[in-house]
Amino acid sequence: MRTAGPSSRTVVAALGLVQILAWGSSFYFPAVFAAPIAAETGWPLAWVVGGVSIGLLVGGLISPLVGRLIARHGGRPLLGASSLLFAIGLVGIGLASSLAVYLAAWCVVGLGMGTGLYDAVFAALGRRYGQGARAAIATLTLFGGFASTVCWPLSALLLEQIGWRGACLIYAGLHLLLGLPLQLLVLRGDGQPAAADAAPTHDKGSSNPPARRGVTVLLGLILSLAAGIGSIVVVHLLTFLQAGGIGMAAAVSLGMLFGPAQVGARMVERLFGQHYHPVWTLLAAALLMLIGLVLLLAAPAFAALAIILYAGGYGISWIARGTVPLAIFGAARYPLVISRLALPSLVVQALAPSAGALLITAFGAAPTIAILATLAALNLALAAALMGTSRPPAEEY
């Protein structure tokens, strides 16, 4: 039996605060710091921004190992280690005297990303709460949705007051003084997995393993496509808006709708998600992303609505990323499955912005949006196919 620990609300709130810090000091790092770093050091801006891609690649490569360790030992050791790795990597970035050292430090930050961002935390929550983790995962993503809202202004303030190097050291200190103790404290008693619902009825035993592998491949393709499309749009959104005849100032204002739309859609999912199978969330995410892209391409005058719909779909796609594997494969196998799914998804997420830049350069912004809309339509069809192969018995939902 698991040792009594904090309530699920306390656990999710603490982990959610750490997620804001983790995302804000890694994935969202270049938005504020990249240009000043390049200006001060003379390093190419592409390589400065590329540190995040290197981090995502490292995080993806270690994700299968992270899943196995969480399945065996629980989330506490790995999530605690992530705080240490983030701190070490950020100190390395802050003290970097050469581009090589800077990129090496991003490799360490990548280890922190692989052990401490959504996929690892989802695995820890699934192992801890079993099928009851769906609400916890949805709530956690609400916190994560505020990472840029909190950390971009904080980063700008730190940049102005103490410079980018000092800001990196401050973030490292926050990981050590806030992130590490919070994660170790709330995840005590995390050594034993939830037992009652370790696997849903349809997944007990090892019957029909080829079909199960087929579902894993299909789900991995869906999540990877969503991650790739999402990364390109997030990075190049202002370019897409300006290509539609929208001025820079207006494009920036429209871009500010992205975060609130993500959080709003996640709140709806958190409130009503318990009443339907998570595959419906995945299907809705794919549909909203498709409608948003088509609207952005065909009717730039409705760009605000396009962003709201697209961002809403992208926001709940992260919930589906955590909850669909749990529903299909059960809590016992969940840490292993989600970590394997994370590998291709994170690799695609790392490479997609550069691929988007190449497409825009070669074909232009509008054709690139059309290509993304085509991929989104394919993803919608794949999500519909998944519904027919993966639903558990109706009485479970």
mmCIF file of C-alpha atoms in Angstrom:
data_model
loop_
_atom_site.group_PDB
_atom_site.id
_atom_site.type_symbol
_atom_site.label_atom_id
_atom_site.label_comp_id
_atom_site.label_asym_id
_atom_site.label_seq_id
_atom_site.Cartn_x
_atom_site.Cartn_y
_atom_site.Cartn_z
ATOM 1 C CA MET A 1 0.000 0.000 0.000
ATOM 2 C CA ARG A 2 1.185 3.525 -0.737
ATOM 3 C CA THR A 3 2.157 5.656 2.233
ATOM 4 C CA ALA A 4 -0.368 8.413 2.895
ATOM 5 C CA GLY A 5 0.724 11.649 1.309
ATOM 6 C CA PRO A 6 -0.629 15.049 0.338
ATOM 7 C CA SER A 7 -4.007 15.330 -1.365
ATOM 8 C CA SER A 8 -4.157 15.196 -5.148
ATOM 9 C CA ARG A 9 -5.022 18.898 -5.247
ATOM 10 C CA THR A 10 -1.899 19.742 -3.278
ATOM 11 C CA VAL A 11 0.234 17.502 -5.467
ATOM 12 C CA VAL A 12 -1.097 18.978 -8.710
ATOM 13 C CA ALA A 13 -0.844 22.573 -7.475
ATOM 14 C CA ALA A 14 2.781 22.079 -6.417
ATOM 15 C CA LEU A 15 3.742 20.282 -9.615
ATOM 16 C CA GLY A 16 1.865 22.898 -11.635
ATOM 17 C CA LEU A 17 3.927 25.711 -10.111
ATOM 18 C CA VAL A 18 7.089 23.801 -10.970
ATOM 19 C CA GLN A 19 5.810 23.309 -14.538
ATOM 20 C CA ILE A 20 5.461 27.079 -14.959
ATOM 21 C CA LEU A 21 9.085 27.460 -13.895
ATOM 22 C CA ALA A 22 10.307 24.514 -15.978
ATOM 23 C CA TRP A 23 8.603 25.571 -19.216
ATOM 24 C CA GLY A 24 9.417 29.237 -18.669
ATOM 25 C CA SER A 25 13.139 28.594 -18.206
ATOM 26 C CA SER A 26 13.492 26.136 -21.089
ATOM 27 C CA PHE A 27 10.987 26.043 -23.976
ATOM 28 C CA TYR A 28 10.009 29.721 -23.634
ATOM 29 C CA PHE A 29 13.578 30.859 -22.861
ATOM 30 C CA PRO A 30 14.574 32.177 -26.340
ATOM 31 C CA ALA A 31 11.578 34.484 -26.762
ATOM 32 C CA VAL A 32 13.141 37.015 -24.367
ATOM 33 C CA PHE A 33 16.792 36.032 -24.100
ATOM 34 C CA ALA A 34 17.866 34.891 -27.585
ATOM 35 C CA ALA A 35 18.339 38.304 -29.187
ATOM 36 C CA PRO A 36 20.254 39.814 -26.225
ATOM 37 C CA ILE A 37 22.489 36.745 -26.010
ATOM 38 C CA ALA A 38 23.293 36.938 -29.729
ATOM 39 C CA ALA A 39 23.885 40.698 -29.545
ATOM 40 C CA GLU A 40 26.267 40.471 -26.583
ATOM 41 C CA THR A 41 28.217 37.379 -27.603
ATOM 42 C CA GLY A 42 28.190 37.597 -31.383
ATOM 43 C CA TRP A 43 26.976 33.994 -31.622
ATOM 44 C CA PRO A 44 24.619 33.333 -34.557
ATOM 45 C CA LEU A 45 21.015 33.865 -33.526
ATOM 46 C CA ALA A 46 19.985 30.598 -35.196
ATOM 47 C CA TRP A 47 22.367 28.669 -32.953
ATOM 48 C CA VAL A 48 21.287 30.585 -29.854
ATOM 49 C CA VAL A 49 17.656 29.704 -30.549
ATOM 50 C CA GLY A 50 18.735 26.204 -31.568
ATOM 51 C CA GLY A 51 19.663 25.468 -27.975
ATOM 52 C CA VAL A 52 15.998 24.732 -27.299
ATOM 53 C CA SER A 53 15.863 22.298 -30.218
ATOM 54 C CA ILE A 54 18.921 20.522 -28.842
ATOM 55 C CA GLY A 55 17.240 20.349 -25.445
ATOM 56 C CA LEU A 56 14.059 18.874 -26.916
ATOM 57 C CA LEU A 57 16.067 16.290 -28.858
ATOM 58 C CA VAL A 58 17.941 15.230 -25.730
ATOM 59 C CA GLY A 59 14.678 15.105 -23.788
ATOM 60 C CA GLY A 60 13.100 12.931 -26.453
ATOM 61 C CA LEU A 61 16.030 10.536 -26.632
ATOM 62 C CA ILE A 62 16.003 9.857 -22.893
ATOM 63 C CA SER A 63 12.207 9.650 -22.578
ATOM 64 C CA PRO A 64 11.962 5.822 -22.900
ATOM 65 C CA LEU A 65 14.505 5.417 -20.088
ATOM 66 C CA VAL A 66 12.651 7.998 -17.990
ATOM 67 C CA GLY A 67 9.412 6.049 -18.436
ATOM 68 C CA ARG A 68 11.019 2.795 -17.330
ATOM 69 C CA LEU A 69 12.507 4.443 -14.249
ATOM 70 C CA ILE A 70 9.212 6.090 -13.286
ATOM 71 C CA ALA A 71 7.376 2.787 -13.753
ATOM 72 C CA ARG A 72 9.879 1.101 -11.460
ATOM 73 C CA HIS A 73 10.603 3.767 -8.838
ATOM 74 C CA GLY A 74 7.834 6.369 -9.092
ATOM 75 C CA GLY A 75 8.091 9.984 -10.132
ATOM 76 C CA ARG A 76 9.801 11.457 -7.083
ATOM 77 C CA PRO A 77 13.435 10.587 -7.944
ATOM 78 C CA LEU A 78 13.150 11.646 -11.589
ATOM 79 C CA LEU A 79 11.229 14.865 -11.020
ATOM 80 C CA GLY A 80 13.592 15.792 -8.213
ATOM 81 C CA ALA A 81 16.526 15.139 -10.526
ATOM 82 C CA SER A 82 14.938 17.375 -13.164
ATOM 83 C CA SER A 83 15.165 20.379 -10.833
ATOM 84 C CA LEU A 84 18.866 19.711 -10.295
ATOM 85 C CA LEU A 85 19.473 19.263 -14.020
ATOM 86 C CA PHE A 86 17.603 22.455 -14.914
ATOM 87 C CA ALA A 87 19.661 24.345 -12.325
ATOM 88 C CA ILE A 88 23.000 22.952 -13.539
ATOM 89 C CA GLY A 89 22.134 23.609 -17.170
ATOM 90 C CA LEU A 90 20.993 27.162 -16.530
ATOM 91 C CA VAL A 91 24.150 27.913 -14.546
ATOM 92 C CA GLY A 92 26.105 26.580 -17.520
ATOM 93 C CA ILE A 93 24.201 28.852 -19.913
ATOM 94 C CA GLY A 94 24.695 31.839 -17.636
ATOM 95 C CA LEU A 95 28.436 31.255 -17.342
ATOM 96 C CA ALA A 96 29.030 30.129 -20.951
ATOM 97 C CA SER A 97 32.105 31.741 -22.488
ATOM 98 C CA SER A 98 31.727 30.096 -25.892
ATOM 99 C CA LEU A 99 28.989 28.799 -28.136
ATOM 100 C CA ALA A 100 30.157 25.215 -27.557
ATOM 101 C CA VAL A 101 29.749 25.588 -23.791
ATOM 102 C CA TYR A 102 26.355 27.246 -24.310
ATOM 103 C CA LEU A 103 25.102 24.340 -26.437
ATOM 104 C CA ALA A 104 26.564 21.774 -24.034
ATOM 105 C CA ALA A 105 24.654 23.476 -21.224
ATOM 106 C CA TRP A 106 21.482 23.111 -23.291
ATOM 107 C CA CYS A 107 22.142 19.375 -23.423
ATOM 108 C CA VAL A 108 21.952 19.381 -19.620
ATOM 109 C CA VAL A 109 18.781 21.487 -19.725
ATOM 110 C CA GLY A 110 17.462 18.885 -22.180
ATOM 111 C CA LEU A 111 18.014 16.203 -19.557
ATOM 112 C CA GLY A 112 15.898 18.343 -17.246
ATOM 113 C CA MET A 113 13.224 18.692 -19.941
ATOM 114 C CA GLY A 114 13.133 14.935 -20.465
ATOM 115 C CA THR A 115 12.786 14.235 -16.755
ATOM 116 C CA GLY A 116 10.635 17.192 -15.721
ATOM 117 C CA LEU A 117 8.252 18.461 -18.414
ATOM 118 C CA TYR A 118 4.740 17.215 -19.189
ATOM 119 C CA ASP A 119 5.464 13.666 -20.355
ATOM 120 C CA ALA A 120 7.447 12.724 -17.247
ATOM 121 C CA VAL A 121 4.938 14.385 -14.913
ATOM 122 C CA PHE A 122 2.020 12.740 -16.733
ATOM 123 C CA ALA A 123 3.735 9.386 -16.244
ATOM 124 C CA ALA A 124 4.229 10.081 -12.540
ATOM 125 C CA LEU A 125 0.590 11.124 -12.071
ATOM 126 C CA GLY A 126 -0.701 8.121 -14.019
ATOM 127 C CA ARG A 127 1.368 5.766 -11.917
ATOM 128 C CA ARG A 128 0.270 7.464 -8.699
ATOM 129 C CA TYR A 129 -3.472 7.846 -9.355
ATOM 130 C CA GLY A 130 -4.270 5.257 -12.018
ATOM 131 C CA GLN A 131 -7.329 6.029 -14.153
ATOM 132 C CA GLY A 132 -8.144 8.799 -11.678
ATOM 133 C CA ALA A 133 -5.201 10.785 -13.055
ATOM 134 C CA ARG A 134 -7.234 12.274 -15.920
ATOM 135 C CA ALA A 135 -8.480 15.221 -13.850
ATOM 136 C CA ALA A 136 -5.011 15.754 -12.392
ATOM 137 C CA ILE A 137 -3.432 15.835 -15.847
ATOM 138 C CA ALA A 138 -6.021 18.304 -17.160
ATOM 139 C CA THR A 139 -5.498 20.580 -14.148
ATOM 140 C CA LEU A 140 -1.725 20.395 -14.498
ATOM 141 C CA THR A 141 -1.922 21.672 -18.074
ATOM 142 C CA LEU A 142 -3.874 24.698 -16.820
ATOM 143 C CA PHE A 143 -0.804 25.680 -14.818
ATOM 144 C CA GLY A 144 1.503 24.998 -17.751
ATOM 145 C CA GLY A 145 -0.599 27.254 -19.949
ATOM 146 C CA PHE A 146 0.479 30.224 -17.836
ATOM 147 C CA ALA A 147 4.220 29.585 -18.270
ATOM 148 C CA SER A 148 4.744 32.275 -20.901
ATOM 149 C CA THR A 149 2.322 34.653 -19.165
ATOM 150 C CA VAL A 150 4.363 34.467 -15.946
ATOM 151 C CA CYS A 151 7.902 33.925 -17.185
ATOM 152 C CA TRP A 152 8.098 36.269 -20.178
ATOM 153 C CA PRO A 153 7.472 39.392 -18.059
ATOM 154 C CA LEU A 154 9.710 38.012 -15.295
ATOM 155 C CA SER A 155 12.471 37.288 -17.808
ATOM 156 C CA ALA A 156 12.139 40.772 -19.302
ATOM 157 C CA LEU A 157 12.404 42.314 -15.826
ATOM 158 C CA LEU A 158 15.450 40.236 -14.927
ATOM 159 C CA LEU A 159 17.043 41.039 -18.279
ATOM 160 C CA GLU A 160 16.623 44.749 -17.659
ATOM 161 C CA GLN A 161 17.842 44.641 -14.062
ATOM 162 C CA ILE A 162 20.703 42.100 -14.065
ATOM 163 C CA GLY A 163 21.192 40.942 -17.662
ATOM 164 C CA TRP A 164 20.626 37.556 -19.253
ATOM 165 C CA ARG A 165 23.480 35.843 -17.415
ATOM 166 C CA GLY A 166 22.184 36.940 -14.033
ATOM 167 C CA ALA A 167 18.665 35.933 -15.050
ATOM 168 C CA CYS A 168 19.869 32.392 -15.829
ATOM 169 C CA LEU A 169 21.402 32.173 -12.349
ATOM 170 C CA ILE A 170 18.176 33.430 -10.747
ATOM 171 C CA TYR A 171 16.164 30.776 -12.602
ATOM 172 C CA ALA A 172 18.686 28.134 -11.513
ATOM 173 C CA GLY A 173 18.220 29.264 -7.923
ATOM 174 C CA LEU A 174 14.442 29.034 -8.241
ATOM 175 C CA HIS A 175 14.757 25.427 -9.439
ATOM 176 C CA LEU A 176 16.877 24.599 -6.394
ATOM 177 C CA LEU A 177 15.010 26.598 -3.773
ATOM 178 C CA LEU A 178 11.442 26.183 -5.049
ATOM 179 C CA GLY A 179 11.178 23.398 -7.602
ATOM 180 C CA LEU A 180 13.304 20.746 -5.906
ATOM 181 C CA PRO A 181 11.769 20.920 -2.408
ATOM 182 C CA LEU A 182 8.212 21.177 -3.749
ATOM 183 C CA GLN A 183 8.554 18.063 -5.890
ATOM 184 C CA LEU A 184 10.302 16.026 -3.220
ATOM 185 C CA LEU A 185 7.769 17.084 -0.592
ATOM 186 C CA VAL A 186 4.512 16.411 -2.432
ATOM 187 C CA LEU A 187 5.660 13.167 -4.068
ATOM 188 C CA ARG A 188 6.692 11.418 -0.875
ATOM 189 C CA GLY A 189 5.146 7.962 -0.629
ATOM 190 C CA ASP A 190 5.369 7.646 -4.408
ATOM 191 C CA GLY A 191 7.100 4.273 -4.443
ATOM 192 C CA GLN A 192 4.046 2.100 -5.092
ATOM 193 C CA PRO A 193 1.714 2.484 -8.068
ATOM 194 C CA ALA A 194 -2.057 2.665 -7.887
ATOM 195 C CA ALA A 195 -3.305 -0.908 -7.795
ATOM 196 C CA ALA A 196 -7.049 -0.997 -8.245
ATOM 197 C CA ASP A 197 -7.149 0.177 -11.835
ATOM 198 C CA ALA A 198 -3.703 -0.775 -13.029
ATOM 199 C CA ALA A 199 -5.086 -1.675 -16.446
ATOM 200 C CA PRO A 200 -8.511 -1.293 -18.061
ATOM 201 C CA THR A 201 -10.506 -4.411 -18.789
ATOM 202 C CA HIS A 202 -9.677 -4.506 -22.490
ATOM 203 C CA ASP A 203 -5.927 -4.351 -21.846
ATOM 204 C CA LYS A 204 -5.482 -7.096 -19.259
ATOM 205 C CA GLY A 205 -3.161 -9.847 -20.220
ATOM 206 C CA SER A 206 -1.103 -9.893 -23.355
ATOM 207 C CA SER A 207 -3.644 -10.958 -25.959
ATOM 208 C CA ASN A 208 -3.383 -9.571 -29.476
ATOM 209 C CA PRO A 209 -0.051 -7.741 -29.051
ATOM 210 C CA PRO A 210 0.222 -6.852 -32.774
ATOM 211 C CA ALA A 211 -3.057 -4.895 -32.555
ATOM 212 C CA ARG A 212 -1.825 -3.137 -29.444
ATOM 213 C CA ARG A 213 1.400 -2.181 -31.220
ATOM 214 C CA GLY A 214 -0.660 -0.892 -34.112
ATOM 215 C CA VAL A 215 -2.641 1.382 -31.812
ATOM 216 C CA THR A 216 0.623 2.616 -30.256
ATOM 217 C CA VAL A 217 2.049 3.473 -33.682
ATOM 218 C CA LEU A 218 -1.171 5.211 -34.738
ATOM 219 C CA LEU A 219 -1.331 7.241 -31.537
ATOM 220 C CA GLY A 220 2.354 8.123 -31.817
ATOM 221 C CA LEU A 221 1.805 9.400 -35.354
ATOM 222 C CA ILE A 222 -1.179 11.505 -34.274
ATOM 223 C CA LEU A 223 0.662 13.076 -31.346
ATOM 224 C CA SER A 224 3.785 13.709 -33.409
ATOM 225 C CA LEU A 225 1.823 15.417 -36.182
ATOM 226 C CA ALA A 226 0.013 17.593 -33.635
ATOM 227 C CA ALA A 227 3.322 18.525 -31.987
ATOM 228 C CA GLY A 228 4.965 19.335 -35.309
ATOM 229 C CA ILE A 229 2.096 21.445 -36.619
ATOM 230 C CA GLY A 230 1.847 23.164 -33.254
ATOM 231 C CA SER A 231 5.546 24.046 -33.095
ATOM 232 C CA ILE A 232 5.541 25.560 -36.575
ATOM 233 C CA VAL A 233 2.475 27.697 -35.904
ATOM 234 C CA VAL A 234 3.684 28.890 -32.490
ATOM 235 C CA VAL A 235 7.061 29.968 -33.878
ATOM 236 C CA HIS A 236 5.842 31.442 -37.177
ATOM 237 C CA LEU A 237 2.395 32.780 -36.214
ATOM 238 C CA LEU A 238 3.353 36.442 -36.623
ATOM 239 C CA THR A 239 4.779 35.695 -40.068
ATOM 240 C CA PHE A 240 1.546 33.973 -41.091
ATOM 241 C CA LEU A 241 -0.557 36.885 -39.859
ATOM 242 C CA GLN A 242 1.553 39.490 -41.627
ATOM 243 C CA ALA A 243 1.395 37.482 -44.847
ATOM 244 C CA GLY A 244 -2.392 37.871 -44.640
ATOM 245 C CA GLY A 245 -2.055 41.645 -44.730
ATOM 246 C CA ILE A 246 -2.095 42.257 -40.966
ATOM 247 C CA GLY A 247 0.367 44.836 -39.639
ATOM 248 C CA MET A 248 3.037 43.935 -37.118
ATOM 249 C CA ALA A 249 1.392 45.710 -34.182
ATOM 250 C CA ALA A 250 -1.971 44.119 -34.904
ATOM 251 C CA ALA A 251 -0.321 40.727 -35.387
ATOM 252 C CA VAL A 252 1.320 40.967 -31.977
ATOM 253 C CA SER A 253 -2.016 41.905 -30.408
ATOM 254 C CA LEU A 254 -3.716 38.962 -32.107
ATOM 255 C CA GLY A 255 -0.908 36.659 -31.010
ATOM 256 C CA MET A 256 -1.687 37.537 -27.398
ATOM 257 C CA LEU A 257 -4.980 35.637 -27.798
ATOM 258 C CA PHE A 258 -3.088 32.349 -28.110
ATOM 259 C CA GLY A 259 -2.337 31.772 -24.423
ATOM 260 C CA PRO A 260 -5.787 32.647 -23.033
ATOM 261 C CA ALA A 261 -7.459 30.535 -25.732
ATOM 262 C CA GLN A 262 -5.336 27.532 -24.753
ATOM 263 C CA VAL A 263 -6.171 27.937 -21.087
ATOM 264 C CA GLY A 264 -9.868 28.531 -21.792
ATOM 265 C CA ALA A 265 -10.162 25.324 -23.799
ATOM 266 C CA ARG A 266 -8.311 23.401 -21.100
ATOM 267 C CA MET A 267 -10.717 24.733 -18.480
ATOM 268 C CA VAL A 268 -13.658 23.451 -20.519
ATOM 269 C CA GLU A 269 -11.967 20.053 -20.802
ATOM 270 C CA ARG A 270 -11.238 20.046 -17.057
ATOM 271 C CA LEU A 271 -14.879 20.765 -16.233
ATOM 272 C CA PHE A 272 -16.533 18.323 -18.634
ATOM 273 C CA GLY A 273 -13.855 15.818 -19.576
ATOM 274 C CA GLN A 274 -14.928 13.204 -17.056
ATOM 275 C CA HIS A 275 -18.130 12.619 -19.028
ATOM 276 C CA TYR A 276 -16.593 11.305 -22.250
ATOM 277 C CA HIS A 277 -13.698 9.189 -23.447
ATOM 278 C CA PRO A 278 -10.369 11.042 -23.903
ATOM 279 C CA VAL A 279 -10.263 10.045 -27.580
ATOM 280 C CA TRP A 280 -13.041 12.593 -28.103
ATOM 281 C CA THR A 281 -10.686 15.235 -26.708
ATOM 282 C CA LEU A 282 -8.063 14.172 -29.232
ATOM 283 C CA LEU A 283 -10.610 14.311 -32.056
ATOM 284 C CA ALA A 284 -11.809 17.768 -30.969
ATOM 285 C CA ALA A 285 -8.209 18.996 -30.798
ATOM 286 C CA ALA A 286 -7.493 17.825 -34.347
ATOM 287 C CA LEU A 287 -10.743 19.357 -35.646
ATOM 288 C CA LEU A 288 -10.203 22.740 -33.995
ATOM 289 C CA MET A 289 -6.614 22.955 -35.242
ATOM 290 C CA LEU A 290 -7.796 22.171 -38.784
ATOM 291 C CA ILE A 291 -10.620 24.735 -38.715
ATOM 292 C CA GLY A 292 -8.261 27.373 -37.331
ATOM 293 C CA LEU A 293 -5.689 26.813 -40.076
ATOM 294 C CA VAL A 294 -8.278 26.796 -42.858
ATOM 295 C CA LEU A 295 -9.824 29.983 -41.525
ATOM 296 C CA LEU A 296 -6.418 31.644 -41.218
ATOM 297 C CA LEU A 297 -5.658 30.749 -44.848
ATOM 298 C CA ALA A 298 -9.022 31.498 -46.427
ATOM 299 C CA ALA A 299 -10.297 34.416 -44.347
ATOM 300 C CA PRO A 300 -7.535 36.561 -42.789
ATOM 301 C CA ALA A 301 -10.218 39.043 -41.692
ATOM 302 C CA PHE A 302 -11.297 36.412 -39.159
ATOM 303 C CA ALA A 303 -7.761 35.873 -37.862
ATOM 304 C CA ALA A 304 -8.824 36.408 -34.253
ATOM 305 C CA LEU A 305 -11.377 33.596 -34.450
ATOM 306 C CA ALA A 306 -8.853 31.421 -36.291
ATOM 307 C CA ILE A 307 -6.302 31.878 -33.497
ATOM 308 C CA ILE A 308 -8.855 31.197 -30.769
ATOM 309 C CA LEU A 309 -10.032 27.978 -32.414
ATOM 310 C CA TYR A 310 -6.564 26.777 -33.328
ATOM 311 C CA ALA A 311 -5.049 27.611 -29.929
ATOM 312 C CA GLY A 312 -7.964 25.932 -28.171
ATOM 313 C CA GLY A 313 -7.356 22.754 -30.146
ATOM 314 C CA TYR A 314 -3.615 22.917 -29.557
ATOM 315 C CA GLY A 315 -4.183 23.485 -25.854
ATOM 316 C CA ILE A 316 -6.371 20.416 -25.344
ATOM 317 C CA SER A 317 -4.108 18.306 -27.561
ATOM 318 C CA TRP A 318 -1.661 18.345 -24.639
ATOM 319 C CA ILE A 319 -4.368 16.990 -22.351
ATOM 320 C CA ALA A 320 -5.128 14.267 -24.880
ATOM 321 C CA ARG A 321 -1.414 13.501 -25.044
ATOM 322 C CA GLY A 322 -1.557 12.605 -21.366
ATOM 323 C CA THR A 323 -5.012 11.077 -21.019
ATOM 324 C CA VAL A 324 -5.539 8.986 -24.163
ATOM 325 C CA PRO A 325 -2.623 6.584 -23.499
ATOM 326 C CA LEU A 326 -3.811 6.201 -19.908
ATOM 327 C CA ALA A 327 -7.319 5.259 -21.029
ATOM 328 C CA ILE A 328 -6.145 2.871 -23.740
ATOM 329 C CA PHE A 329 -3.252 1.092 -22.067
ATOM 330 C CA GLY A 330 -4.034 1.372 -18.352
ATOM 331 C CA ALA A 331 -2.041 2.768 -15.443
ATOM 332 C CA ALA A 332 0.334 -0.211 -15.115
ATOM 333 C CA ARG A 333 1.824 0.302 -18.593
ATOM 334 C CA TYR A 334 1.211 4.038 -18.787
ATOM 335 C CA PRO A 335 4.676 5.362 -17.783
ATOM 336 C CA LEU A 336 6.315 3.095 -20.362
ATOM 337 C CA VAL A 337 3.856 3.885 -23.153
ATOM 338 C CA ILE A 338 3.767 7.649 -22.715
ATOM 339 C CA SER A 339 7.550 7.857 -22.592
ATOM 340 C CA ARG A 340 7.839 5.887 -25.823
ATOM 341 C CA LEU A 341 5.262 8.144 -27.442
ATOM 342 C CA ALA A 342 7.241 11.166 -26.242
ATOM 343 C CA LEU A 343 10.363 10.223 -28.222
ATOM 344 C CA PRO A 344 9.073 10.839 -31.782
ATOM 345 C CA SER A 345 6.847 13.692 -30.620
ATOM 346 C CA LEU A 346 9.683 15.655 -28.996
ATOM 347 C CA VAL A 347 12.028 15.022 -31.916
ATOM 348 C CA VAL A 348 9.404 16.331 -34.349
ATOM 349 C CA GLN A 349 8.692 19.264 -32.056
ATOM 350 C CA ALA A 350 12.399 20.132 -32.039
ATOM 351 C CA LEU A 351 12.862 19.959 -35.812
ATOM 352 C CA ALA A 352 9.522 21.415 -36.936
ATOM 353 C CA PRO A 353 10.278 25.161 -36.560
ATOM 354 C CA SER A 354 13.312 24.855 -38.844
ATOM 355 C CA ALA A 355 11.254 22.833 -41.308
ATOM 356 C CA GLY A 356 8.591 25.539 -41.200
ATOM 357 C CA ALA A 357 11.194 28.209 -41.937
ATOM 358 C CA LEU A 358 12.395 26.215 -44.948
ATOM 359 C CA LEU A 359 8.834 25.848 -46.243
ATOM 360 C CA ILE A 360 8.139 29.564 -45.853
ATOM 361 C CA THR A 361 11.385 30.427 -47.638
ATOM 362 C CA ALA A 362 10.747 27.987 -50.476
ATOM 363 C CA PHE A 363 7.008 28.414 -51.047
ATOM 364 C CA GLY A 364 5.779 31.391 -49.028
ATOM 365 C CA ALA A 365 3.583 31.746 -45.954
ATOM 366 C CA ALA A 366 0.198 30.958 -47.527
ATOM 367 C CA PRO A 367 1.308 27.677 -49.157
ATOM 368 C CA THR A 368 2.937 26.690 -45.875
ATOM 369 C CA ILE A 369 -0.374 27.222 -44.061
ATOM 370 C CA ALA A 370 -2.051 25.114 -46.756
ATOM 371 C CA ILE A 371 0.470 22.316 -46.178
ATOM 372 C CA LEU A 372 -0.138 22.500 -42.432
ATOM 373 C CA ALA A 373 -3.909 22.414 -42.997
ATOM 374 C CA THR A 374 -3.483 19.300 -45.144
ATOM 375 C CA LEU A 375 -1.461 17.640 -42.393
ATOM 376 C CA ALA A 376 -4.111 18.701 -39.860
ATOM 377 C CA ALA A 377 -6.807 17.086 -42.026
ATOM 378 C CA LEU A 378 -4.741 13.895 -42.140
ATOM 379 C CA ASN A 379 -4.412 14.030 -38.360
ATOM 380 C CA LEU A 380 -8.178 14.388 -37.992
ATOM 381 C CA ALA A 381 -8.672 11.281 -40.135
ATOM 382 C CA LEU A 382 -6.113 9.376 -38.061
ATOM 383 C CA ALA A 383 -7.832 10.444 -34.831
ATOM 384 C CA ALA A 384 -11.144 9.195 -36.209
ATOM 385 C CA ALA A 385 -9.489 5.889 -37.080
ATOM 386 C CA LEU A 386 -8.118 5.651 -33.551
ATOM 387 C CA MET A 387 -11.636 5.942 -32.150
ATOM 388 C CA GLY A 388 -12.629 2.756 -33.939
ATOM 389 C CA THR A 389 -9.712 0.711 -32.618
ATOM 390 C CA SER A 390 -9.076 1.850 -29.077
ATOM 391 C CA ARG A 391 -12.268 2.475 -27.160
ATOM 392 C CA PRO A 392 -12.600 0.524 -23.936
ATOM 393 C CA PRO A 393 -15.905 -1.039 -22.858
ATOM 394 C CA ALA A 394 -18.643 1.569 -22.696
ATOM 395 C CA GLU A 395 -19.243 1.047 -18.995
ATOM 396 C CA GLU A 396 -15.820 2.486 -18.183
ATOM 397 C CA TYR A 397 -16.911 5.962 -19.270
#
